């Protein structure tokens, strides 16, 4: 968490022009090669001597990875080298798309600070894989998929299943993430994001929710995701069932809160105690859901 | 006289600063310099068995490795307990045990990683109360051998007591007998905190073959650095030249002595320039912080609201070096009664060693601590009396010319007006009106207010000097010793000089550079003393220069010196201004038409020394400790989200009787900056240690200091100008006072809003919610209910 | 690299940071350092006209790039309007963070000359100032908006 060092360990810097070249280096060096996009996580980890790769692969020279695109019906495609600021700009300028992915639009300006966001990438945020990474909850709420590639081929990993533990991910040492796809949200769905910190820069609790409300119960959808409250970000699986069940909206919100508090393994750390996180989970969940329901049914 | 005094003028060094071209010590590189990297102890208390640095020496670019064995010297201003590299044992987790000198940072850091230190862990003491007990491990076994400032401090060898100070005014037990109501409170707490100045500590040293040491250092106190090095190393002072330039913040943390001796001693061994710059993690873990503090207090009042007795007990957790903190603790003690007129007062204040990071002065110097206790006691007392807190305070404030302070000296007539400061601070936040209802049902609002007094805490003989040096074109170099860390004093001094001679400010320069061999002496730039002491010295230097100018002009103009006046860039005859000489024609000497000349280059000089301060009585702490007091008050209106503990400062007021605002723009800057620093420490800042004494949050992400997002928009600065006759233009100092009353003002507002009794800092969002849960669960329940019904 | 309008050629190692190359190899000291890990923002430079924290950028990543620090403006004519405003408002004390604030604020106002107070606060929240309490800084930026609104 804190390094006495000014300088970085030695490594070889390379800036390939194609994904194939990246894959080749990864195949050769495995965990001794690391991807550099925004560099925020990698440079920090190297300063702290948590990582000392032999090769650092700068992927910013690969045009495909800088792609950011929305295709009606397919959703959002965000390349691994797209900075958060660029993504903010993209969603900000296209109001309709920004609204469609509201939870993401709301989360982005709350990730780190504006100067860091001029470098850092959403995929970097995900790959850093620390519990308080704010990129997770909105991507999980939208059921986003990461796309990785290695010499063996390509595969797709749901963001919800990507983080395995502290700085541990599903990613093999010979593969890397090229982009993330965020599917088209269900017709009529609304979403939002909220977070709160106590006495550190990092979130003590972060929540993203996507809700589709309908008079027909089987058409209702609820995806609620929590970050910063447990070892890994969590999708509250039960939320959908709760909203498809019986009862008033108020009682459903009550049950979501109860379930979140009982099902999540809430941690205590430097940024907040478990007790305080419990309070925040309840307060923030209610505030967010109330806001979203106001939107859908007034 | 000109019309500069009282003008809103931007700092004279603004252009250099806004373009980044201002040179700070960390920007200085000397040809051939080597870079120093520290290796620090991971143990809180451990004997150093062996330092194996053979592998480190093999790293290309490494020049040498040093350990505590190389430098068996201790340094310090009040208690000389500081070593540069741990001597024999490491006293805290973070204590430097070795230093690598190398041709680059990279080589130094690589080598530092390869140094193997063999430790034998010793029992450590972290709790301050345990540390004063009989069974505690002793942090400094050789305490009895350390050099101590004579007359002021008495460390107790064989214990962890770095100093004990007792203040006895009147008879406190008798005082309590007179009381109708007594309130008491235990367990006040202020945590370890970082100064958080942006430029980390650094120093570059160069040993010259003639035996002179030159040291560039990011310090508040070049002369103190020189003095303290000379005292510890036995080097004649003229062989040590300490250079000071722009300093990237100090706030007390760069007072006294810093790291200068380390590069200096290494430079002599290597015969090369040596540069040390602390990383932020090293700054947090290895450099002095501000002490943690615990207190209990008791206050007795009569029914009609007069305070008749006050008793307080303070424990300062000084960490491993108490060097400067012994005086912080002592000052907190002798000023324990703050701005109030109380006949019977007792205070005991103990400075204690523990195996935590070392500590030093911090803006406010014991006053944020003692006022935190005092002002929260005032709140409690007002409540017990059923009186309005402002009215209760007004009733008990010191009255200039009438009251005696805690140390038993009569407050001078022109000391300033605490009552007006309080009234103005209260009015600015609309004290008499109830706060408006918050929009959301889970939010509550309240106001809080606190009063303060503070003067410089310095040895009774602390002195200052100044010179006014004229150039051929009658521009002026003002030569002062006071440091430049952004507090604005140099701008005010330049204004004073320009004003006195009636010349444009652009014609006066105060160099940003200070060197102990060529600049005017000043003891230190601390304690809000700079403008007052160096300003007075400058006023005298101006008078001296004018006197010399008049001497020459009187002779040249063949008039009586008494009839001459210097103003508007001229020396002229009073009443006959057409009989005059331009300053240019006098300041390098006056030449008659035939070439005969008189006079010579004008250098005015002046000095200041406190003439009425005393060493406080060792038994009672009575005496005259300081050269001025600046009174003030802070008010706030806050809104709290009961459910999350988030505190918003809706408006704040800062009112100070500063005698004269030489430059209101800069005064306001101090008041606003001090408020936010105080707010940051009140709501966010705490250095936390694990059970083995390791600092858990040595970085800005987890040691959170307020940023633009939390900065309040509405801070009203109220300046009161009751001139103090010996201050420059009547001015008193302000730099530290501005954060003294912030914490009690905010905390009392929080307590009023929530019905709680918070007395520990910081009141983080989490701590606030926890306190409501414990002390006012009904409020929380109501708020939760409102939230549940929120739809 | 182009640094403050001048072409500068410098040999760097792969593991060197832009911050260190600027300060220690090119002697561009108008970029400051205070945390060395992306938290305080004092090492902000304009990298291809975008404000970034240079302690979080490899020098190699800036190969061929345009780098501007706070001295760029006066070196190449006159102060940025927001720098003038900082001076007028007394929005600086020790001055160590001022170069970073002035660069970030200049960029913000160039991009959005109508930035609201909240937007200004948000944009500058990655830079720490311990002296001023931010109020005069924020007001200086607000006041400078008029110079950027053309």
Coordinates of N, CA and C in Angstrom, one line a residue, chain A residues 1-2 6 8-13 36-38 40 43-44 47-48 56 58 60 109 113-119, chain C residues 13-15 17 20 36-39 44 47 50-53 55-58 60-61 104 122-127:
Chain A
X1 N 0.8 -1.2 0.0 CA 0.0 0.0 0.0 C 0.8 1.3 0.0
X2 N 2.1 1.1 0.3 CA 2.9 2.3 0.2 C 4.3 1.9 0.0
X6 N 11.2 5.6 -5.3 CA 10.9 6.5 -6.4 C 11.0 5.8 -7.8
X8 N 11.5 2.4 -10.6 CA 10.8 1.1 -10.9 C 11.9 0.0 -11.1
X9 N 11.5 -1.2 -10.8 CA 12.5 -2.3 -11.2 C 12.8 -2.3 -12.7
X10 N 13.8 -3.0 -13.1 CA 14.2 -3.0 -14.5 C 13.2 -3.9 -15.3
X11 N 12.9 -3.5 -16.5 CA 12.2 -4.3 -17.4 C 12.4 -3.9 -18.8
X12 N 12.0 -4.7 -19.8 CA 12.1 -4.3 -21.2 C 10.7 -3.8 -21.6
X13 N 10.7 -2.6 -22.2 CA 9.4 -2.0 -22.7 C 9.2 -2.3 -24.1
X36 N 0.6 -3.1 -20.2 CA 0.5 -1.7 -19.8 C -0.6 -1.0 -20.7
X37 N -1.6 -0.5 -20.1 CA -2.5 0.4 -20.8 C -2.5 1.8 -20.2
X38 N -3.3 2.0 -19.2 CA -3.2 3.3 -18.5 C -2.0 3.3 -17.6
X40 N -1.8 2.8 -14.4 CA -2.0 3.2 -13.0 C -1.7 2.0 -12.1
X43 N 2.1 0.4 -12.7 CA 3.2 1.2 -12.2 C 3.2 1.2 -10.7
X44 N 2.0 1.3 -10.1 CA 1.9 1.3 -8.6 C 2.4 0.0 -8.1
X47 N 6.1 -0.1 -8.3 CA 6.7 0.8 -7.3 C 6.7 0.1 -5.9
X48 N 5.7 -0.6 -5.7 CA 5.6 -1.3 -4.4 C 6.4 -2.6 -4.4
X56 N 7.3 -5.3 -20.3 CA 6.1 -4.6 -20.1 C 5.6 -4.3 -21.5
X58 N 3.2 -2.4 -23.9 CA 2.3 -1.2 -24.0 C 1.3 -1.5 -25.2
X60 N -1.1 0.4 -26.2 CA -1.8 1.6 -26.7 C -1.5 1.9 -28.2
X109 N -17.3 8.9 -13.6 CA -16.8 10.1 -13.0 C -16.4 10.0 -11.6
X113 N -9.7 10.0 -9.9 CA -9.9 11.4 -10.1 C -9.7 11.8 -11.6
X114 N -10.1 13.0 -12.0 CA -10.1 13.3 -13.4 C -8.8 13.2 -14.1
X115 N -7.7 13.5 -13.4 CA -6.4 13.4 -14.0 C -6.0 11.9 -14.2
X116 N -6.3 11.1 -13.3 CA -6.0 9.7 -13.4 C -6.9 9.1 -14.5
X117 N -8.1 9.6 -14.6 CA -9.0 9.0 -15.7 C -8.5 9.4 -17.1
X118 N -7.7 10.4 -17.2 CA -7.1 10.8 -18.5 C -6.1 9.7 -19.0
X119 N -5.7 8.9 -18.0 CA -4.8 7.8 -18.4 C -5.4 6.4 -18.2
Chain C
X13 N 16.0 5.0 -20.0 CA 15.9 3.6 -19.8 C 14.4 3.2 -19.8
X14 N 14.2 1.9 -20.1 CA 12.8 1.5 -20.3 C 12.0 1.7 -19.0
X15 N 12.7 1.6 -17.8 CA 11.9 1.7 -16.6 C 11.8 3.1 -16.0
X17 N 10.5 6.9 -15.3 CA 9.2 7.5 -15.4 C 9.4 8.9 -16.0
X20 N 10.6 11.6 -13.6 CA 12.0 11.6 -13.3 C 12.9 12.1 -14.5
X36 N 4.7 10.5 -5.5 CA 5.3 9.6 -6.4 C 4.5 8.3 -6.6
X37 N 3.2 8.5 -6.4 CA 2.3 7.3 -6.7 C 0.9 7.7 -7.1
X38 N 0.8 8.8 -7.8 CA -0.5 9.1 -8.4 C -1.6 9.6 -7.5
X39 N -1.3 10.0 -6.3 CA -2.3 10.4 -5.3 C -2.4 11.9 -5.2
X44 N 1.6 16.9 -12.3 CA 0.7 17.0 -13.5 C 1.5 17.7 -14.6
X47 N 0.3 16.3 -21.3 CA 0.9 15.3 -22.3 C 0.0 15.3 -23.5
X50 N -3.2 17.0 -22.7 CA -4.1 16.4 -21.7 C -3.4 16.3 -20.3
X51 N -4.0 16.8 -19.3 CA -3.3 16.8 -18.0 C -3.3 15.4 -17.4
X52 N -2.1 14.9 -17.1 CA -1.9 13.6 -16.6 C -0.8 13.7 -15.5
X53 N -0.8 12.7 -14.6 CA 0.1 12.6 -13.5 C 1.4 11.9 -14.0
X55 N 4.1 10.9 -12.7 CA 4.7 9.8 -12.0 C 4.1 8.5 -12.3
X56 N 3.0 8.5 -13.1 CA 2.3 7.3 -13.5 C 2.4 7.1 -15.0
X57 N 3.5 7.7 -15.6 CA 3.7 7.6 -17.0 C 5.1 7.2 -17.3
X58 N 5.4 6.1 -18.0 CA 6.7 5.8 -18.4 C 7.3 6.8 -19.4
X60 N 9.1 6.2 -21.8 CA 8.9 5.6 -23.1 C 7.6 5.9 -23.7
X61 N 6.6 6.0 -22.9 CA 5.2 6.2 -23.4 C 5.1 7.7 -24.0
X104 N -4.0 21.9 -14.8 CA -5.3 21.2 -14.9 C -6.5 22.2 -15.1
X122 N -14.8 19.1 -9.1 CA -14.6 17.7 -9.4 C -13.3 17.5 -10.2
X123 N -13.1 18.4 -11.2 CA -11.9 18.3 -12.1 C -10.6 18.4 -11.3
X124 N -10.6 19.2 -10.3 CA -9.4 19.5 -9.6 C -9.2 18.6 -8.3
X125 N -10.1 17.7 -8.1 CA -10.0 16.9 -6.9 C -8.9 15.9 -6.8
X126 N -8.2 15.8 -7.9 CA -7.0 14.9 -7.8 C -5.7 15.6 -7.5
X127 N -5.8 16.8 -7.1 CA -4.6 17.6 -6.7 C -4.7 18.0 -5.3

